[in-house]
């Protein structure tokens, strides 16, 4: 093989892995593109091919009765290039998978425990399992038994106060709160616990008066 051919082959190493990184980097922020199973398998197959090439080079060196330390510079360089190509592919795979995992985690805080079907279709089986497990951990942490006893998904930023002042926008009737029963009659104003008021604020029953 000519030196030019060798350089062409070397320049192609990692091209598929770089494609994975571009796939996730060029996707719209906050979205999760379809899991690129085909390209991932191609990158893994390429790693296996590099591994086989390394083993063959080492075998040829040993058959010639030469130690690896005394191998020809060309052979040593070839082993190093194949090894670096495997490491580059590994980094590309980790960037792709870790960024997808970060976005899957963010979904739990944005949509709750129910994974939208349109999103689930873009996830791998492992990613869907991860979402379910992560959601379970979040629920356990927020629970009243063994957890902090707060719904941390109600506000994107930590609240300054645990209670909020609200105005009732329409007659809703009586609700039971930690402080007792509260009659939510239209235009009345109440001071409620944030986690108890937020669902009604979301439904349009209550209006938050304070920031």
PDB file of C-alpha atoms in Angstrom:
ATOM      1  CA  UNK A   1       0.000   0.000   0.000  1.00  0.00           C
ATOM      2  CA  UNK A   2       1.370   3.433  -0.941  1.00  0.00           C
ATOM      3  CA  UNK A   3       1.960   6.164   1.616  1.00  0.00           C
ATOM      4  CA  UNK A   4      -0.907   8.107   0.044  1.00  0.00           C
ATOM      5  CA  UNK A   5      -3.284   5.157   0.467  1.00  0.00           C
ATOM      6  CA  UNK A   6      -2.189   4.752   4.057  1.00  0.00           C
ATOM      7  CA  UNK A   7      -2.871   8.423   4.779  1.00  0.00           C
ATOM      8  CA  UNK A   8      -6.306   8.130   3.164  1.00  0.00           C
ATOM      9  CA  UNK A   9      -7.120   5.119   5.331  1.00  0.00           C
ATOM     10  CA  UNK A  10      -5.921   6.850   8.488  1.00  0.00           C
ATOM     11  CA  UNK A  11      -7.985   9.959   7.746  1.00  0.00           C
ATOM     12  CA  UNK A  12     -11.116   7.780   7.546  1.00  0.00           C
ATOM     13  CA  UNK A  13     -10.578   6.412  11.052  1.00  0.00           C
ATOM     14  CA  UNK A  14     -13.147   7.952  13.399  1.00  0.00           C
ATOM     15  CA  UNK A  15     -15.329   9.388  10.623  1.00  0.00           C
ATOM     16  CA  UNK A  16     -18.335   7.304  11.683  1.00  0.00           C
ATOM     17  CA  UNK A  17     -17.850   8.236  15.325  1.00  0.00           C
ATOM     18  CA  UNK A  18     -17.655  11.899  14.395  1.00  0.00           C
ATOM     19  CA  UNK A  19     -20.940  11.428  12.558  1.00  0.00           C
ATOM     20  CA  UNK A  20     -22.581  10.343  15.814  1.00  0.00           C
ATOM     21  CA  UNK A  21     -21.352  13.468  17.573  1.00  0.00           C
ATOM     22  CA  UNK A  22     -22.651  15.662  14.753  1.00  0.00           C
ATOM     23  CA  UNK A  23     -25.992  13.847  14.899  1.00  0.00           C
ATOM     24  CA  UNK A  24     -26.627  14.881  18.495  1.00  0.00           C
ATOM     25  CA  UNK A  25     -24.810  18.247  18.340  1.00  0.00           C
ATOM     26  CA  UNK A  26     -26.843  19.483  15.373  1.00  0.00           C
ATOM     27  CA  UNK A  27     -30.190  18.409  16.829  1.00  0.00           C
ATOM     28  CA  UNK A  28     -32.478  21.061  18.273  1.00  0.00           C
ATOM     29  CA  UNK A  29     -31.782  21.846  21.903  1.00  0.00           C
ATOM     30  CA  UNK A  30     -34.218  20.169  24.272  1.00  0.00           C
ATOM     31  CA  UNK A  31     -35.180  17.480  21.758  1.00  0.00           C
ATOM     32  CA  UNK A  32     -34.029  13.884  21.439  1.00  0.00           C
ATOM     33  CA  UNK A  33     -33.424  12.707  17.859  1.00  0.00           C
ATOM     34  CA  UNK A  34     -34.077   9.073  16.884  1.00  0.00           C
ATOM     35  CA  UNK A  35     -31.568   6.642  18.394  1.00  0.00           C
ATOM     36  CA  UNK A  36     -29.044   5.959  15.611  1.00  0.00           C
ATOM     37  CA  UNK A  37     -28.701   2.234  16.172  1.00  0.00           C
ATOM     38  CA  UNK A  38     -27.258   1.554  12.704  1.00  0.00           C
ATOM     39  CA  UNK A  39     -24.437   4.064  13.045  1.00  0.00           C
ATOM     40  CA  UNK A  40     -23.643   2.915  16.582  1.00  0.00           C
ATOM     41  CA  UNK A  41     -23.324  -0.670  15.361  1.00  0.00           C
ATOM     42  CA  UNK A  42     -21.067   0.524  12.551  1.00  0.00           C
ATOM     43  CA  UNK A  43     -18.789   2.329  15.018  1.00  0.00           C
ATOM     44  CA  UNK A  44     -18.649  -0.754  17.277  1.00  0.00           C
ATOM     45  CA  UNK A  45     -17.834  -2.969  14.286  1.00  0.00           C
ATOM     46  CA  UNK A  46     -15.070  -0.542  13.340  1.00  0.00           C
ATOM     47  CA  UNK A  47     -13.636  -0.843  16.860  1.00  0.00           C
ATOM     48  CA  UNK A  48     -13.655  -4.623  16.532  1.00  0.00           C
ATOM     49  CA  UNK A  49     -11.844  -4.345  13.202  1.00  0.00           C
ATOM     50  CA  UNK A  50      -9.177  -2.118  14.753  1.00  0.00           C
ATOM     51  CA  UNK A  51      -8.810  -4.631  17.581  1.00  0.00           C
ATOM     52  CA  UNK A  52      -8.324  -7.492  15.136  1.00  0.00           C
ATOM     53  CA  UNK A  53      -5.730  -5.433  13.250  1.00  0.00           C
ATOM     54  CA  UNK A  54      -3.827  -4.798  16.474  1.00  0.00           C
ATOM     55  CA  UNK A  55      -3.830  -8.496  17.359  1.00  0.00           C
ATOM     56  CA  UNK A  56      -2.610  -9.415  13.859  1.00  0.00           C
ATOM     57  CA  UNK A  57       0.207  -6.863  13.995  1.00  0.00           C
ATOM     58  CA  UNK A  58       1.286  -8.145  17.404  1.00  0.00           C
ATOM     59  CA  UNK A  59       1.076 -11.745  16.166  1.00  0.00           C
ATOM     60  CA  UNK A  60       3.217 -10.962  13.111  1.00  0.00           C
ATOM     61  CA  UNK A  61       5.828  -9.260  15.292  1.00  0.00           C
ATOM     62  CA  UNK A  62       5.979 -12.213  17.680  1.00  0.00           C
ATOM     63  CA  UNK A  63       6.154 -14.754  14.835  1.00  0.00           C
ATOM     64  CA  UNK A  64       9.172 -12.879  13.495  1.00  0.00           C
ATOM     65  CA  UNK A  65      10.852 -13.486  16.841  1.00  0.00           C
ATOM     66  CA  UNK A  66      10.892  -9.802  17.735  1.00  0.00           C
ATOM     67  CA  UNK A  67       9.668  -8.272  20.976  1.00  0.00           C
ATOM     68  CA  UNK A  68       7.130  -5.469  20.898  1.00  0.00           C
ATOM     69  CA  UNK A  69       9.748  -3.095  22.307  1.00  0.00           C
ATOM     70  CA  UNK A  70      12.051  -3.878  19.371  1.00  0.00           C
ATOM     71  CA  UNK A  71       9.347  -3.800  16.677  1.00  0.00           C
ATOM     72  CA  UNK A  72       9.878  -1.856  13.489  1.00  0.00           C
ATOM     73  CA  UNK A  73       8.827   1.783  13.728  1.00  0.00           C
ATOM     74  CA  UNK A  74       6.189   1.250  11.022  1.00  0.00           C
ATOM     75  CA  UNK A  75       4.611  -1.655  12.928  1.00  0.00           C
ATOM     76  CA  UNK A  76       4.700   0.204  16.240  1.00  0.00           C
ATOM     77  CA  UNK A  77       3.131   3.258  14.629  1.00  0.00           C
ATOM     78  CA  UNK A  78       0.384   1.121  13.053  1.00  0.00           C
ATOM     79  CA  UNK A  79      -0.492  -0.410  16.417  1.00  0.00           C
ATOM     80  CA  UNK A  80      -0.626   3.049  17.985  1.00  0.00           C
ATOM     81  CA  UNK A  81      -2.848   4.436  15.220  1.00  0.00           C
ATOM     82  CA  UNK A  82      -5.324   1.574  15.529  1.00  0.00           C
ATOM     83  CA  UNK A  83      -5.349   1.967  19.322  1.00  0.00           C
ATOM     84  CA  UNK A  84      -5.952   5.719  19.107  1.00  0.00           C
ATOM     85  CA  UNK A  85      -8.749   5.106  16.599  1.00  0.00           C
ATOM     86  CA  UNK A  86     -10.480   2.824  19.119  1.00  0.00           C
ATOM     87  CA  UNK A  87     -10.117   5.471  21.845  1.00  0.00           C
ATOM     88  CA  UNK A  88     -11.484   8.157  19.539  1.00  0.00           C
ATOM     89  CA  UNK A  89     -14.527   6.037  18.714  1.00  0.00           C
ATOM     90  CA  UNK A  90     -15.030   5.357  22.406  1.00  0.00           C
ATOM     91  CA  UNK A  91     -15.029   9.084  23.182  1.00  0.00           C
ATOM     92  CA  UNK A  92     -17.496   9.740  20.358  1.00  0.00           C
ATOM     93  CA  UNK A  93     -19.850   7.028  21.626  1.00  0.00           C
ATOM     94  CA  UNK A  94     -19.684   8.406  25.174  1.00  0.00           C
ATOM     95  CA  UNK A  95     -20.408  11.957  23.992  1.00  0.00           C
ATOM     96  CA  UNK A  96     -23.423  10.730  22.011  1.00  0.00           C
ATOM     97  CA  UNK A  97     -24.846   8.473  24.728  1.00  0.00           C
ATOM     98  CA  UNK A  98     -24.145  10.809  27.652  1.00  0.00           C
ATOM     99  CA  UNK A  99     -25.806  13.775  25.930  1.00  0.00           C
ATOM    100  CA  UNK A 100     -28.862  11.668  25.125  1.00  0.00           C
ATOM    101  CA  UNK A 101     -28.955  10.461  28.738  1.00  0.00           C
ATOM    102  CA  UNK A 102     -28.770  14.073  29.965  1.00  0.00           C
ATOM    103  CA  UNK A 103     -31.759  14.964  27.795  1.00  0.00           C
ATOM    104  CA  UNK A 104     -33.689  11.915  28.990  1.00  0.00           C
ATOM    105  CA  UNK A 105     -33.106  13.020  32.602  1.00  0.00           C
ATOM    106  CA  UNK A 106     -34.335  16.515  31.753  1.00  0.00           C
ATOM    107  CA  UNK A 107     -37.543  15.009  30.373  1.00  0.00           C
ATOM    108  CA  UNK A 108     -38.506  13.780  33.833  1.00  0.00           C
ATOM    109  CA  UNK A 109     -38.496  17.350  35.145  1.00  0.00           C
ATOM    110  CA  UNK A 110     -40.323  18.717  32.098  1.00  0.00           C
ATOM    111  CA  UNK A 111     -43.087  16.162  31.443  1.00  0.00           C
ATOM    112  CA  UNK A 112     -43.327  14.206  34.691  1.00  0.00           C
ATOM    113  CA  UNK A 113     -43.550  10.429  34.943  1.00  0.00           C
ATOM    114  CA  UNK A 114     -45.446   9.907  31.700  1.00  0.00           C
ATOM    115  CA  UNK A 115     -43.099   9.589  28.723  1.00  0.00           C
ATOM    116  CA  UNK A 116     -44.818  11.039  25.604  1.00  0.00           C
ATOM    117  CA  UNK A 117     -45.178   8.439  22.856  1.00  0.00           C
ATOM    118  CA  UNK A 118     -43.666  10.781  20.277  1.00  0.00           C
ATOM    119  CA  UNK A 119     -40.523  10.960  22.418  1.00  0.00           C
ATOM    120  CA  UNK A 120     -40.492   7.283  23.420  1.00  0.00           C
ATOM    121  CA  UNK A 121     -40.340   6.304  19.745  1.00  0.00           C
ATOM    122  CA  UNK A 122     -36.944   8.014  19.462  1.00  0.00           C
ATOM    123  CA  UNK A 123     -35.425   6.235  22.467  1.00  0.00           C
ATOM    124  CA  UNK A 124     -33.669   2.898  22.635  1.00  0.00           C
ATOM    125  CA  UNK A 125     -34.962   0.186  24.957  1.00  0.00           C
ATOM    126  CA  UNK A 126     -32.147   0.981  27.403  1.00  0.00           C
ATOM    127  CA  UNK A 127     -32.990   4.682  27.370  1.00  0.00           C
ATOM    128  CA  UNK A 128     -36.663   3.999  28.092  1.00  0.00           C
ATOM    129  CA  UNK A 129     -35.628   1.736  30.973  1.00  0.00           C
ATOM    130  CA  UNK A 130     -33.300   4.460  32.247  1.00  0.00           C
ATOM    131  CA  UNK A 131     -36.138   7.012  32.191  1.00  0.00           C
ATOM    132  CA  UNK A 132     -38.359   4.674  34.209  1.00  0.00           C
ATOM    133  CA  UNK A 133     -35.616   3.975  36.770  1.00  0.00           C
ATOM    134  CA  UNK A 134     -34.611   7.624  37.064  1.00  0.00           C
ATOM    135  CA  UNK A 135     -38.243   8.680  37.438  1.00  0.00           C
ATOM    136  CA  UNK A 136     -38.635   6.152  40.247  1.00  0.00           C
ATOM    137  CA  UNK A 137     -35.601   7.549  42.053  1.00  0.00           C
ATOM    138  CA  UNK A 138     -36.918  11.112  41.736  1.00  0.00           C
ATOM    139  CA  UNK A 139     -40.315  10.041  43.082  1.00  0.00           C
ATOM    140  CA  UNK A 140     -38.669   8.273  46.009  1.00  0.00           C
ATOM    141  CA  UNK A 141     -36.538  11.312  46.814  1.00  0.00           C
ATOM    142  CA  UNK A 142     -39.563  13.636  46.733  1.00  0.00           C
ATOM    143  CA  UNK A 143     -41.783  11.264  48.726  1.00  0.00           C
ATOM    144  CA  UNK A 144     -42.974  11.819  52.257  1.00  0.00           C
ATOM    145  CA  UNK A 145     -41.622   8.439  53.414  1.00  0.00           C
ATOM    146  CA  UNK A 146     -37.846   8.539  53.411  1.00  0.00           C
ATOM    147  CA  UNK A 147     -37.734  11.556  51.092  1.00  0.00           C
ATOM    148  CA  UNK A 148     -37.836  15.314  51.426  1.00  0.00           C
ATOM    149  CA  UNK A 149     -41.619  15.469  51.220  1.00  0.00           C
ATOM    150  CA  UNK A 150     -41.619  18.158  48.532  1.00  0.00           C
ATOM    151  CA  UNK A 151     -42.617  18.151  44.866  1.00  0.00           C
ATOM    152  CA  UNK A 152     -39.435  19.579  43.348  1.00  0.00           C
ATOM    153  CA  UNK A 153     -40.933  19.701  39.848  1.00  0.00           C
ATOM    154  CA  UNK A 154     -43.379  22.497  40.671  1.00  0.00           C
ATOM    155  CA  UNK A 155     -40.894  25.319  40.096  1.00  0.00           C
ATOM    156  CA  UNK A 156     -37.880  25.431  37.745  1.00  0.00           C
ATOM    157  CA  UNK A 157     -36.045  27.529  40.336  1.00  0.00           C
ATOM    158  CA  UNK A 158     -35.992  27.084  44.124  1.00  0.00           C
ATOM    159  CA  UNK A 159     -38.902  29.023  45.710  1.00  0.00           C
ATOM    160  CA  UNK A 160     -38.177  31.800  48.179  1.00  0.00           C
ATOM    161  CA  UNK A 161     -41.154  30.817  50.318  1.00  0.00           C
ATOM    162  CA  UNK A 162     -42.942  27.544  50.925  1.00  0.00           C
ATOM    163  CA  UNK A 163     -46.314  29.304  50.934  1.00  0.00           C
ATOM    164  CA  UNK A 164     -47.930  31.458  48.243  1.00  0.00           C
ATOM    165  CA  UNK A 165     -50.750  33.964  48.320  1.00  0.00           C
ATOM    166  CA  UNK A 166     -53.448  33.104  45.780  1.00  0.00           C
ATOM    167  CA  UNK A 167     -56.775  34.479  44.554  1.00  0.00           C
ATOM    168  CA  UNK A 168     -59.596  32.117  43.605  1.00  0.00           C
ATOM    169  CA  UNK A 169     -60.692  32.714  39.996  1.00  0.00           C
ATOM    170  CA  UNK A 170     -63.803  30.512  40.087  1.00  0.00           C
ATOM    171  CA  UNK A 171     -65.857  28.731  42.716  1.00  0.00           C
ATOM    172  CA  UNK A 172     -64.187  25.422  43.464  1.00  0.00           C
ATOM    173  CA  UNK A 173     -65.525  24.367  46.818  1.00  0.00           C
ATOM    174  CA  UNK A 174     -63.746  23.138  49.902  1.00  0.00           C
ATOM    175  CA  UNK A 175     -60.328  21.499  49.840  1.00  0.00           C
ATOM    176  CA  UNK A 176     -58.354  19.781  52.594  1.00  0.00           C
ATOM    177  CA  UNK A 177     -54.873  21.176  53.248  1.00  0.00           C
ATOM    178  CA  UNK A 178     -52.206  20.544  55.848  1.00  0.00           C
ATOM    179  CA  UNK A 179     -53.535  23.567  57.726  1.00  0.00           C
ATOM    180  CA  UNK A 180     -57.136  22.394  57.601  1.00  0.00           C
ATOM    181  CA  UNK A 181     -60.136  22.879  55.323  1.00  0.00           C
ATOM    182  CA  UNK A 182     -60.166  25.878  52.954  1.00  0.00           C
ATOM    183  CA  UNK A 183     -63.249  27.134  51.098  1.00  0.00           C
ATOM    184  CA  UNK A 184     -62.198  28.238  47.616  1.00  0.00           C
ATOM    185  CA  UNK A 185     -64.928  30.724  46.754  1.00  0.00           C
ATOM    186  CA  UNK A 186     -64.470  33.054  43.794  1.00  0.00           C
ATOM    187  CA  UNK A 187     -62.412  36.220  44.488  1.00  0.00           C
ATOM    188  CA  UNK A 188     -61.325  35.068  47.959  1.00  0.00           C
ATOM    189  CA  UNK A 189     -57.629  35.260  48.829  1.00  0.00           C
ATOM    190  CA  UNK A 190     -55.717  32.547  50.699  1.00  0.00           C
ATOM    191  CA  UNK A 191     -52.212  31.681  51.845  1.00  0.00           C
ATOM    192  CA  UNK A 192     -51.545  28.070  50.821  1.00  0.00           C
ATOM    193  CA  UNK A 193     -48.630  25.697  50.768  1.00  0.00           C
ATOM    194  CA  UNK A 194     -46.928  25.957  47.390  1.00  0.00           C
ATOM    195  CA  UNK A 195     -47.112  22.243  46.555  1.00  0.00           C
ATOM    196  CA  UNK A 196     -50.840  22.205  47.363  1.00  0.00           C
ATOM    197  CA  UNK A 197     -51.625  25.369  45.421  1.00  0.00           C
ATOM    198  CA  UNK A 198     -49.543  24.733  42.307  1.00  0.00           C
ATOM    199  CA  UNK A 199     -51.824  22.067  40.699  1.00  0.00           C
ATOM    200  CA  UNK A 200     -54.809  24.414  41.072  1.00  0.00           C
ATOM    201  CA  UNK A 201     -52.766  27.298  39.682  1.00  0.00           C
ATOM    202  CA  UNK A 202     -51.900  25.138  36.677  1.00  0.00           C
ATOM    203  CA  UNK A 203     -55.594  24.280  36.182  1.00  0.00           C
ATOM    204  CA  UNK A 204     -56.532  27.959  36.235  1.00  0.00           C
ATOM    205  CA  UNK A 205     -58.528  27.710  39.465  1.00  0.00           C
ATOM    206  CA  UNK A 206     -56.110  29.888  41.425  1.00  0.00           C
ATOM    207  CA  UNK A 207     -53.995  32.902  40.558  1.00  0.00           C
ATOM    208  CA  UNK A 208     -50.691  33.480  42.340  1.00  0.00           C
ATOM    209  CA  UNK A 209     -50.453  37.001  43.741  1.00  0.00           C
ATOM    210  CA  UNK A 210     -46.896  37.089  45.020  1.00  0.00           C
ATOM    211  CA  UNK A 211     -43.706  36.430  43.107  1.00  0.00           C
TER     212      UNK A 211
END
